[in-house]
Amino acid sequence: MAWIYLGIAGLLEVVWAFAMKQSHGFTRLVPSAVTIVTMIASFALLSVSMKALPLGTAYTVWTGIGAVGAFVVGILVLGESISAMRIAAALLIVSGLVMMKLSSAA
């Protein structure tokens, strides 16, 4: 269950990062509210997952899901630039996440 909670927490991190971008510096109410609610939920699920997973593993995977997810959303939804170097960087992050998962006993 810890890995499921961590995965959901990571996805919520992507949601709050996107909503924060849409809030325009917390000047728009709905995206600002979405940011705060999903941020709290993401932190709560991360906390629950840390009951069973090591700190380093949980935090690294959580931030990695958020980083790669925000990268993908930025390209697909916001039209941000894509380059071979950015793709390589994202692939390196994903490979690190896989290694963290494989090295975890929980």
C-alpha positions in Angstrom: 0.0 0.0 0.0 2.9 2.4 0.7 3.9 2.4 -2.9 0.4 3.1 -4.0 0.1 6.0 -1.6 3.5 7.3 -2.8 2.4 7.1 -6.4 -0.7 9.0 -5.8 1.2 11.6 -3.8 3.6 12.0 -6.7 0.7 12.5 -9.1 -0.9 15.0 -6.8 2.5 16.9 -6.8 2.1 17.2 -10.6 -1.4 18.6 -10.1 -0.4 21.2 -7.6 2.6 22.3 -9.6 0.4 22.8 -12.7 -2.3 24.5 -10.6 0.3 26.8 -9.1 1.5 27.8 -12.6 -2.1 28.5 -13.5 -2.7 30.6 -10.3 -0.4 33.3 -11.7 1.4 33.9 -8.4 -1.7 33.0 -6.3 -3.7 35.8 -7.9 -6.4 33.5 -9.3 -8.7 31.9 -6.7 -9.6 28.5 -8.2 -6.1 27.4 -9.2 -4.8 28.8 -5.9 -7.3 26.7 -4.0 -6.5 23.6 -6.1 -2.8 24.1 -5.4 -3.3 24.3 -1.6 -5.7 21.3 -1.4 -3.7 19.0 -3.6 -0.4 20.1 -1.9 -1.8 19.1 1.5 -3.1 15.8 0.1 0.2 15.1 -1.5 2.2 15.8 1.7 -0.3 13.7 3.7 0.1 10.7 1.4 3.8 11.1 1.3 3.8 11.0 5.1 1.7 7.9 5.2 4.0 6.1 2.7 7.0 7.0 4.9 5.6 4.8 7.7 6.8 1.8 5.6 9.4 3.2 3.1 12.8 4.7 3.9 12.9 8.5 3.9 15.5 8.6 1.1 13.5 6.3 -1.2 10.1 7.9 -0.5 11.2 11.5 -0.9 13.3 10.7 -4.0 10.5 8.8 -5.7 7.9 11.5 -4.8 10.0 14.4 -6.2 11.0 12.3 -9.2 7.4 11.6 -10.1 6.6 15.3 -9.6 9.6 16.4 -11.7 9.0 14.1 -14.6 5.2 14.6 -14.5 5.6 18.4 -14.5 8.0 18.1 -17.4 5.5 16.0 -19.4 2.6 18.3 -18.5 4.7 21.3 -19.5 5.4 19.9 -22.9 1.9 18.4 -23.6 -0.4 21.0 -22.0 1.7 24.2 -21.8 3.6 23.9 -25.1 7.0 24.1 -23.4 10.1 23.3 -25.5 11.3 19.8 -26.0 14.9 18.9 -26.8 17.0 15.8 -26.8 18.9 17.0 -23.7 15.6 17.6 -21.8 14.3 14.1 -22.7 17.7 12.6 -21.7 17.5 14.3 -18.3 13.9 13.1 -17.8 15.0 9.5 -18.7 17.8 9.7 -16.2 15.4 10.7 -13.5 13.1 7.8 -14.4 16.0 5.4 -14.4 16.9 6.7 -10.9 13.3 6.1 -9.7 13.4 2.5 -11.0 16.7 1.9 -9.2 15.2 3.3 -6.0 12.2 1.0 -6.3 14.4 -2.0 -7.0 16.7 -1.3 -4.1 13.8 -0.9 -1.6 12.8 -3.8 0.6 9.3 -2.5 1.3 
